[in-house]
C-alpha cells in the first residue's frame, strides 16, 4: 500500500512539473556548466596521471560526453538524482541516483556493443552526471534540499570569476557503479558535517565547494577510466578507427 501511494504521488508530482518545464530547461543550461567543467578536468587528470589511451579516447569524445551530462538534467530527470547516504533511497515517489546511473551505464554498454560509439559515450556522460551529483551534500541528505539551488548558483558564480577549483591529478578508482555512488554519497555527507557549524556563508560554501569539486573531478576521472578499461577495451569495435 505504501509503495502504491508513493508511485501515485510521483505521478502527480511529474504532472505538475510538465507545466513549468520550459523554465526548468533555461536553468539547466547554466547548471550543467559545472558538470561540463568537471568532465573536462577529469579528462585532463587522466592525461596527467599517464592514462594516455583513455585520455585520447575521451578527448575525441568530449562533446558526446558533455551532451550526455547535460541531457541527464532535462525534462525533470533531476528529480531522480538523489540518494540518501544512509537510507539508500531517493526522494519520496521517485527513483534514485543509483538506479538511474546503473540504467544509463547499462544502456551505454549495450550501445557500445552494438557499434554505436557516440551514443554509448553520450549515455556514459549521463551516468557520470549522477556520479558527480553524489558529491553534493544536498543530493544525499534531504534536510538540505531548501538550500540546494542557492548553493548551486553560488558555485556557478564563483567557478569562473573568483576561485580556481581545478584539480590536475589524482584519479580515484572504484570497482563498480554502486561503489562510485555510495562512496561519493558518504563523502558528501561527511563534508557537510565537517563545515556545518561555520556561520559565514561565503566561507562555508567555499570550503565545501573546494572539497566536493575536488572529489567530483578525481572520481569522474576514475569512473571514466573504469569504463574505458572494462567496456571500451572489451567491446568497442570502433576505438582504433
PDB file of C-alpha atoms in Angstrom:
ATOM      1  CA  UNK A   1       0.000   0.000   0.000  1.00  0.00           C
ATOM      2  CA  UNK A   2       2.779   2.418   0.906  1.00  0.00           C
ATOM      3  CA  UNK A   3       4.609   1.728  -2.365  1.00  0.00           C
ATOM      4  CA  UNK A   4       1.391   2.321  -4.330  1.00  0.00           C
ATOM      5  CA  UNK A   5       0.836   5.658  -2.581  1.00  0.00           C
ATOM      6  CA  UNK A   6       4.440   6.622  -3.294  1.00  0.00           C
ATOM      7  CA  UNK A   7       4.079   5.813  -7.006  1.00  0.00           C
ATOM      8  CA  UNK A   8       0.812   7.777  -7.171  1.00  0.00           C
ATOM      9  CA  UNK A   9       2.487  10.765  -5.535  1.00  0.00           C
ATOM     10  CA  UNK A  10       5.360  10.543  -8.016  1.00  0.00           C
ATOM     11  CA  UNK A  11       2.981  10.568 -10.996  1.00  0.00           C
ATOM     12  CA  UNK A  12       1.110  13.594  -9.635  1.00  0.00           C
ATOM     13  CA  UNK A  13       4.342  15.481  -9.000  1.00  0.00           C
ATOM     14  CA  UNK A  14       5.609  14.766 -12.515  1.00  0.00           C
ATOM     15  CA  UNK A  15       2.317  16.073 -13.928  1.00  0.00           C
ATOM     16  CA  UNK A  16       2.817  19.394 -12.160  1.00  0.00           C
ATOM     17  CA  UNK A  17       6.404  19.597 -13.399  1.00  0.00           C
ATOM     18  CA  UNK A  18       5.378  19.333 -17.055  1.00  0.00           C
ATOM     19  CA  UNK A  19       3.674  22.729 -16.763  1.00  0.00           C
ATOM     20  CA  UNK A  20       6.891  24.505 -15.768  1.00  0.00           C
ATOM     21  CA  UNK A  21       9.269  22.513 -17.961  1.00  0.00           C
ATOM     22  CA  UNK A  22      10.339  25.440 -20.234  1.00  0.00           C
ATOM     23  CA  UNK A  23      11.556  27.382 -17.189  1.00  0.00           C
ATOM     24  CA  UNK A  24      13.479  24.365 -15.944  1.00  0.00           C
ATOM     25  CA  UNK A  25      15.255  23.971 -19.307  1.00  0.00           C
ATOM     26  CA  UNK A  26      16.570  27.531 -19.061  1.00  0.00           C
ATOM     27  CA  UNK A  27      18.027  26.747 -15.630  1.00  0.00           C
ATOM     28  CA  UNK A  28      19.665  23.527 -16.866  1.00  0.00           C
ATOM     29  CA  UNK A  29      21.814  25.434 -19.355  1.00  0.00           C
ATOM     30  CA  UNK A  30      23.630  27.273 -16.578  1.00  0.00           C
ATOM     31  CA  UNK A  31      23.706  24.429 -14.071  1.00  0.00           C
ATOM     32  CA  UNK A  32      25.357  21.952 -16.450  1.00  0.00           C
ATOM     33  CA  UNK A  33      28.298  24.306 -16.994  1.00  0.00           C
ATOM     34  CA  UNK A  34      29.685  22.862 -13.756  1.00  0.00           C
ATOM     35  CA  UNK A  35      29.207  19.271 -14.928  1.00  0.00           C
ATOM     36  CA  UNK A  36      30.938  20.035 -18.237  1.00  0.00           C
ATOM     37  CA  UNK A  37      33.796  21.663 -16.352  1.00  0.00           C
ATOM     38  CA  UNK A  38      34.166  18.534 -14.199  1.00  0.00           C
ATOM     39  CA  UNK A  39      34.255  16.307 -17.295  1.00  0.00           C
ATOM     40  CA  UNK A  40      36.921  18.421 -18.976  1.00  0.00           C
ATOM     41  CA  UNK A  41      39.046  18.440 -15.836  1.00  0.00           C
ATOM     42  CA  UNK A  42      38.592  14.685 -15.392  1.00  0.00           C
ATOM     43  CA  UNK A  43      39.959  14.074 -18.890  1.00  0.00           C
ATOM     44  CA  UNK A  44      42.941  16.322 -18.096  1.00  0.00           C
ATOM     45  CA  UNK A  45      43.547  14.330 -14.919  1.00  0.00           C
ATOM     46  CA  UNK A  46      43.699  11.130 -16.978  1.00  0.00           C
ATOM     47  CA  UNK A  47      46.347  12.728 -19.179  1.00  0.00           C
ATOM     48  CA  UNK A  48      48.422  13.981 -16.266  1.00  0.00           C
ATOM     49  CA  UNK A  49      48.194  10.628 -14.485  1.00  0.00           C
ATOM     50  CA  UNK A  50      49.600   8.879 -17.553  1.00  0.00           C
ATOM     51  CA  UNK A  51      46.470   7.128 -18.851  1.00  0.00           C
ATOM     52  CA  UNK A  52      47.241   8.153 -22.418  1.00  0.00           C
ATOM     53  CA  UNK A  53      44.899   5.802 -24.303  1.00  0.00           C
ATOM     54  CA  UNK A  54      41.910   6.683 -22.145  1.00  0.00           C
ATOM     55  CA  UNK A  55      42.781  10.380 -22.401  1.00  0.00           C
ATOM     56  CA  UNK A  56      42.896  10.281 -26.207  1.00  0.00           C
ATOM     57  CA  UNK A  57      39.587   8.414 -26.370  1.00  0.00           C
ATOM     58  CA  UNK A  58      37.741  10.897 -24.163  1.00  0.00           C
ATOM     59  CA  UNK A  59      39.408  13.900 -25.749  1.00  0.00           C
ATOM     60  CA  UNK A  60      37.932  12.715 -29.049  1.00  0.00           C
ATOM     61  CA  UNK A  61      34.509  12.246 -27.471  1.00  0.00           C
ATOM     62  CA  UNK A  62      34.291  15.182 -25.059  1.00  0.00           C
ATOM     63  CA  UNK A  63      31.312  16.693 -26.934  1.00  0.00           C
ATOM     64  CA  UNK A  64      29.292  13.472 -26.688  1.00  0.00           C
ATOM     65  CA  UNK A  65      30.250  13.115 -23.032  1.00  0.00           C
ATOM     66  CA  UNK A  66      29.091  16.667 -22.299  1.00  0.00           C
ATOM     67  CA  UNK A  67      25.911  16.293 -24.346  1.00  0.00           C
ATOM     68  CA  UNK A  68      25.019  13.328 -22.150  1.00  0.00           C
ATOM     69  CA  UNK A  69      25.857  15.107 -18.915  1.00  0.00           C
ATOM     70  CA  UNK A  70      23.503  17.942 -19.951  1.00  0.00           C
ATOM     71  CA  UNK A  71      20.696  15.665 -21.138  1.00  0.00           C
ATOM     72  CA  UNK A  72      20.648  13.936 -17.751  1.00  0.00           C
ATOM     73  CA  UNK A  73      19.152  17.088 -16.164  1.00  0.00           C
ATOM     74  CA  UNK A  74      16.480  17.789 -18.785  1.00  0.00           C
ATOM     75  CA  UNK A  75      12.719  17.144 -18.521  1.00  0.00           C
ATOM     76  CA  UNK A  76      12.913  16.876 -14.745  1.00  0.00           C
ATOM     77  CA  UNK A  77      15.063  13.770 -14.753  1.00  0.00           C
ATOM     78  CA  UNK A  78      16.922  15.551 -11.943  1.00  0.00           C
ATOM     79  CA  UNK A  79      14.129  14.571  -9.536  1.00  0.00           C
ATOM     80  CA  UNK A  80      15.723  11.112  -9.621  1.00  0.00           C
ATOM     81  CA  UNK A  81      19.212  12.430  -8.825  1.00  0.00           C
ATOM     82  CA  UNK A  82      19.060  11.914  -5.082  1.00  0.00           C
ATOM     83  CA  UNK A  83      20.371   9.078  -2.942  1.00  0.00           C
ATOM     84  CA  UNK A  84      20.249   9.278   0.828  1.00  0.00           C
ATOM     85  CA  UNK A  85      23.674   8.309   2.179  1.00  0.00           C
ATOM     86  CA  UNK A  86      22.097   6.197   4.943  1.00  0.00           C
ATOM     87  CA  UNK A  87      18.598   5.193   3.808  1.00  0.00           C
ATOM     88  CA  UNK A  88      19.826   4.365   0.277  1.00  0.00           C
ATOM     89  CA  UNK A  89      16.740   5.756  -1.453  1.00  0.00           C
ATOM     90  CA  UNK A  90      15.749   8.852  -3.421  1.00  0.00           C
ATOM     91  CA  UNK A  91      13.029  11.450  -2.955  1.00  0.00           C
ATOM     92  CA  UNK A  92       9.594  10.181  -1.983  1.00  0.00           C
ATOM     93  CA  UNK A  93       7.741   8.885  -5.047  1.00  0.00           C
ATOM     94  CA  UNK A  94      10.781   8.896  -7.341  1.00  0.00           C
ATOM     95  CA  UNK A  95      13.664   6.720  -8.446  1.00  0.00           C
ATOM     96  CA  UNK A  96      17.180   7.321  -7.092  1.00  0.00           C
ATOM     97  CA  UNK A  97      20.653   8.147  -8.356  1.00  0.00           C
ATOM     98  CA  UNK A  98      21.991   4.594  -8.086  1.00  0.00           C
ATOM     99  CA  UNK A  99      19.129   3.089 -10.096  1.00  0.00           C
ATOM    100  CA  UNK A 100      19.371   5.801 -12.773  1.00  0.00           C
ATOM    101  CA  UNK A 101      23.161   5.676 -13.000  1.00  0.00           C
ATOM    102  CA  UNK A 102      23.113   1.900 -13.394  1.00  0.00           C
ATOM    103  CA  UNK A 103      20.414   2.217 -16.061  1.00  0.00           C
ATOM    104  CA  UNK A 104      22.428   4.727 -18.107  1.00  0.00           C
ATOM    105  CA  UNK A 105      25.596   2.685 -17.642  1.00  0.00           C
ATOM    106  CA  UNK A 106      23.942  -0.484 -18.947  1.00  0.00           C
ATOM    107  CA  UNK A 107      22.400   1.375 -21.886  1.00  0.00           C
ATOM    108  CA  UNK A 108      25.837   2.748 -22.708  1.00  0.00           C
ATOM    109  CA  UNK A 109      27.330  -0.745 -22.752  1.00  0.00           C
ATOM    110  CA  UNK A 110      24.513  -2.001 -24.995  1.00  0.00           C
ATOM    111  CA  UNK A 111      25.172   0.778 -27.492  1.00  0.00           C
ATOM    112  CA  UNK A 112      28.940   0.234 -27.470  1.00  0.00           C
ATOM    113  CA  UNK A 113      28.452  -3.485 -28.110  1.00  0.00           C
ATOM    114  CA  UNK A 114      26.122  -2.523 -30.955  1.00  0.00           C
ATOM    115  CA  UNK A 115      28.841  -0.404 -32.577  1.00  0.00           C
ATOM    116  CA  UNK A 116      27.197   2.941 -31.690  1.00  0.00           C
ATOM    117  CA  UNK A 117      30.194   4.590 -30.054  1.00  0.00           C
ATOM    118  CA  UNK A 118      28.935   8.183 -29.993  1.00  0.00           C
ATOM    119  CA  UNK A 119      25.617   7.223 -28.407  1.00  0.00           C
ATOM    120  CA  UNK A 120      27.394   4.950 -25.955  1.00  0.00           C
ATOM    121  CA  UNK A 121      29.595   7.789 -24.712  1.00  0.00           C
ATOM    122  CA  UNK A 122      26.515  10.032 -24.549  1.00  0.00           C
ATOM    123  CA  UNK A 123      24.906   7.700 -22.007  1.00  0.00           C
ATOM    124  CA  UNK A 124      28.220   7.374 -20.205  1.00  0.00           C
ATOM    125  CA  UNK A 125      28.043  11.158 -19.775  1.00  0.00           C
ATOM    126  CA  UNK A 126      24.521  10.833 -18.392  1.00  0.00           C
ATOM    127  CA  UNK A 127      25.709   8.289 -15.832  1.00  0.00           C
ATOM    128  CA  UNK A 128      28.740  10.456 -14.939  1.00  0.00           C
ATOM    129  CA  UNK A 129      26.307  13.257 -14.092  1.00  0.00           C
ATOM    130  CA  UNK A 130      24.930  11.080 -11.280  1.00  0.00           C
ATOM    131  CA  UNK A 131      28.430  10.222 -10.003  1.00  0.00           C
ATOM    132  CA  UNK A 132      29.122  13.965  -9.800  1.00  0.00           C
ATOM    133  CA  UNK A 133      25.803  14.816  -8.151  1.00  0.00           C
ATOM    134  CA  UNK A 134      26.602  12.406  -5.333  1.00  0.00           C
ATOM    135  CA  UNK A 135      29.479  14.608  -4.182  1.00  0.00           C
ATOM    136  CA  UNK A 136      26.965  17.385  -3.358  1.00  0.00           C
ATOM    137  CA  UNK A 137      25.577  17.215   0.220  1.00  0.00           C
ATOM    138  CA  UNK A 138      22.132  18.402  -0.901  1.00  0.00           C
ATOM    139  CA  UNK A 139      21.757  15.302  -3.108  1.00  0.00           C
ATOM    140  CA  UNK A 140      22.435  12.847  -0.290  1.00  0.00           C
ATOM    141  CA  UNK A 141      20.634  14.478   2.650  1.00  0.00           C
ATOM    142  CA  UNK A 142      17.014  15.546   2.149  1.00  0.00           C
ATOM    143  CA  UNK A 143      17.181  18.010   5.034  1.00  0.00           C
ATOM    144  CA  UNK A 144      19.386  20.266   2.905  1.00  0.00           C
ATOM    145  CA  UNK A 145      17.028  20.498  -0.095  1.00  0.00           C
ATOM    146  CA  UNK A 146      15.798  24.023   0.682  1.00  0.00           C
ATOM    147  CA  UNK A 147      19.275  25.497   0.204  1.00  0.00           C
ATOM    148  CA  UNK A 148      20.171  23.366  -2.830  1.00  0.00           C
ATOM    149  CA  UNK A 149      19.589  25.901  -5.614  1.00  0.00           C
ATOM    150  CA  UNK A 150      21.197  28.715  -3.635  1.00  0.00           C
ATOM    151  CA  UNK A 151      24.355  26.624  -3.249  1.00  0.00           C
ATOM    152  CA  UNK A 152      24.395  25.665  -6.949  1.00  0.00           C
ATOM    153  CA  UNK A 153      24.128  29.286  -8.039  1.00  0.00           C
ATOM    154  CA  UNK A 154      26.953  30.238  -5.680  1.00  0.00           C
ATOM    155  CA  UNK A 155      29.254  27.662  -7.293  1.00  0.00           C
ATOM    156  CA  UNK A 156      28.320  28.745 -10.817  1.00  0.00           C
ATOM    157  CA  UNK A 157      29.003  32.378  -9.956  1.00  0.00           C
ATOM    158  CA  UNK A 158      32.360  31.722  -8.282  1.00  0.00           C
ATOM    159  CA  UNK A 159      33.686  28.937 -10.505  1.00  0.00           C
ATOM    160  CA  UNK A 160      34.948  31.109 -13.339  1.00  0.00           C
ATOM    161  CA  UNK A 161      35.038  34.542 -11.682  1.00  0.00           C
ATOM    162  CA  UNK A 162      36.753  34.208  -8.351  1.00  0.00           C
ATOM    163  CA  UNK A 163      38.140  30.809  -7.359  1.00  0.00           C
ATOM    164  CA  UNK A 164      40.195  28.137  -9.073  1.00  0.00           C
ATOM    165  CA  UNK A 165      38.821  24.719  -8.182  1.00  0.00           C
ATOM    166  CA  UNK A 166      40.748  22.808 -10.867  1.00  0.00           C
ATOM    167  CA  UNK A 167      42.487  19.561  -9.903  1.00  0.00           C
ATOM    168  CA  UNK A 168      45.256  18.352 -12.198  1.00  0.00           C
ATOM    169  CA  UNK A 169      45.974  14.795 -10.967  1.00  0.00           C
ATOM    170  CA  UNK A 170      44.858  12.057  -8.585  1.00  0.00           C
ATOM    171  CA  UNK A 171      42.478   9.660 -10.367  1.00  0.00           C
ATOM    172  CA  UNK A 172      40.318   7.935  -7.744  1.00  0.00           C
ATOM    173  CA  UNK A 173      39.147   4.472  -8.723  1.00  0.00           C
ATOM    174  CA  UNK A 174      36.378   2.153  -7.561  1.00  0.00           C
ATOM    175  CA  UNK A 175      35.257  -1.168  -8.998  1.00  0.00           C
ATOM    176  CA  UNK A 176      31.567  -0.658  -9.787  1.00  0.00           C
ATOM    177  CA  UNK A 177      28.853   1.925 -10.382  1.00  0.00           C
ATOM    178  CA  UNK A 178      27.464   1.127  -6.941  1.00  0.00           C
ATOM    179  CA  UNK A 179      30.802   1.859  -5.260  1.00  0.00           C
ATOM    180  CA  UNK A 180      31.124   5.230  -7.006  1.00  0.00           C
ATOM    181  CA  UNK A 181      27.598   6.286  -5.995  1.00  0.00           C
ATOM    182  CA  UNK A 182      27.696   5.056  -2.398  1.00  0.00           C
ATOM    183  CA  UNK A 183      31.220   6.241  -1.592  1.00  0.00           C
ATOM    184  CA  UNK A 184      30.592   9.692  -3.067  1.00  0.00           C
ATOM    185  CA  UNK A 185      27.338   9.967  -1.103  1.00  0.00           C
ATOM    186  CA  UNK A 186      29.091   9.133   2.163  1.00  0.00           C
ATOM    187  CA  UNK A 187      31.851  11.593   1.324  1.00  0.00           C
ATOM    188  CA  UNK A 188      29.349  14.389   0.622  1.00  0.00           C
ATOM    189  CA  UNK A 189      27.606  13.868   3.928  1.00  0.00           C
ATOM    190  CA  UNK A 190      30.905  13.902   5.824  1.00  0.00           C
ATOM    191  CA  UNK A 191      31.875  17.217   4.181  1.00  0.00           C
ATOM    192  CA  UNK A 192      28.546  18.741   5.195  1.00  0.00           C
ATOM    193  CA  UNK A 193      29.083  17.789   8.834  1.00  0.00           C
ATOM    194  CA  UNK A 194      32.687  18.961   8.731  1.00  0.00           C
ATOM    195  CA  UNK A 195      31.728  22.565   7.931  1.00  0.00           C
ATOM    196  CA  UNK A 196      28.097  22.906   9.052  1.00  0.00           C
ATOM    197  CA  UNK A 197      28.993  24.983  12.121  1.00  0.00           C
ATOM    198  CA  UNK A 198      30.626  27.781  10.086  1.00  0.00           C
ATOM    199  CA  UNK A 199      28.170  30.690  10.223  1.00  0.00           C
ATOM    200  CA  UNK A 200      29.693  32.822   7.468  1.00  0.00           C
ATOM    201  CA  UNK A 201      28.008  31.541   4.309  1.00  0.00           C
ATOM    202  CA  UNK A 202      30.774  32.616   1.914  1.00  0.00           C
ATOM    203  CA  UNK A 203      33.416  30.819   3.954  1.00  0.00           C
ATOM    204  CA  UNK A 204      31.271  27.712   4.458  1.00  0.00           C
ATOM    205  CA  UNK A 205      30.297  27.457   0.793  1.00  0.00           C
ATOM    206  CA  UNK A 206      33.906  27.926  -0.286  1.00  0.00           C
ATOM    207  CA  UNK A 207      35.249  25.185   1.971  1.00  0.00           C
ATOM    208  CA  UNK A 208      32.506  22.752   0.980  1.00  0.00           C
ATOM    209  CA  UNK A 209      32.879  23.564  -2.732  1.00  0.00           C
ATOM    210  CA  UNK A 210      36.638  23.125  -2.667  1.00  0.00           C
ATOM    211  CA  UNK A 211      36.311  19.610  -1.270  1.00  0.00           C
ATOM    212  CA  UNK A 212      33.348  18.376  -3.271  1.00  0.00           C
ATOM    213  CA  UNK A 213      34.590  19.733  -6.617  1.00  0.00           C
ATOM    214  CA  UNK A 214      37.920  18.033  -5.999  1.00  0.00           C
ATOM    215  CA  UNK A 215      36.159  14.743  -5.277  1.00  0.00           C
ATOM    216  CA  UNK A 216      33.884  15.169  -8.295  1.00  0.00           C
ATOM    217  CA  UNK A 217      36.869  15.652 -10.610  1.00  0.00           C
ATOM    218  CA  UNK A 218      39.001  12.765  -9.339  1.00  0.00           C
ATOM    219  CA  UNK A 219      36.110  10.289  -9.081  1.00  0.00           C
ATOM    220  CA  UNK A 220      34.855  11.255 -12.549  1.00  0.00           C
ATOM    221  CA  UNK A 221      38.370  10.567 -13.833  1.00  0.00           C
ATOM    222  CA  UNK A 222      38.246   7.235 -12.020  1.00  0.00           C
ATOM    223  CA  UNK A 223      34.818   6.423 -13.437  1.00  0.00           C
ATOM    224  CA  UNK A 224      35.907   7.254 -16.988  1.00  0.00           C
ATOM    225  CA  UNK A 225      38.980   5.061 -16.552  1.00  0.00           C
ATOM    226  CA  UNK A 226      36.881   2.239 -15.064  1.00  0.00           C
ATOM    227  CA  UNK A 227      34.565   2.452 -18.082  1.00  0.00           C
ATOM    228  CA  UNK A 228      37.436   2.580 -20.556  1.00  0.00           C
ATOM    229  CA  UNK A 229      39.153  -0.471 -19.054  1.00  0.00           C
ATOM    230  CA  UNK A 230      36.041  -2.610 -18.600  1.00  0.00           C
ATOM    231  CA  UNK A 231      33.858  -1.559 -21.537  1.00  0.00           C
ATOM    232  CA  UNK A 232      35.801   0.194 -24.290  1.00  0.00           C
ATOM    233  CA  UNK A 233      38.766  -2.180 -24.207  1.00  0.00           C
ATOM    234  CA  UNK A 234      36.494  -5.230 -24.312  1.00  0.00           C
ATOM    235  CA  UNK A 235      33.568  -4.270 -26.527  1.00  0.00           C
ATOM    236  CA  UNK A 236      34.267  -1.171 -28.635  1.00  0.00           C
ATOM    237  CA  UNK A 237      34.841  -2.169 -32.246  1.00  0.00           C
ATOM    238  CA  UNK A 238      35.487   1.447 -33.298  1.00  0.00           C
ATOM    239  CA  UNK A 239      38.082   2.531 -30.716  1.00  0.00           C
ATOM    240  CA  UNK A 240      41.054   2.112 -33.074  1.00  0.00           C
ATOM    241  CA  UNK A 241      39.362   3.637 -36.116  1.00  0.00           C
TER     242      UNK A 241
END
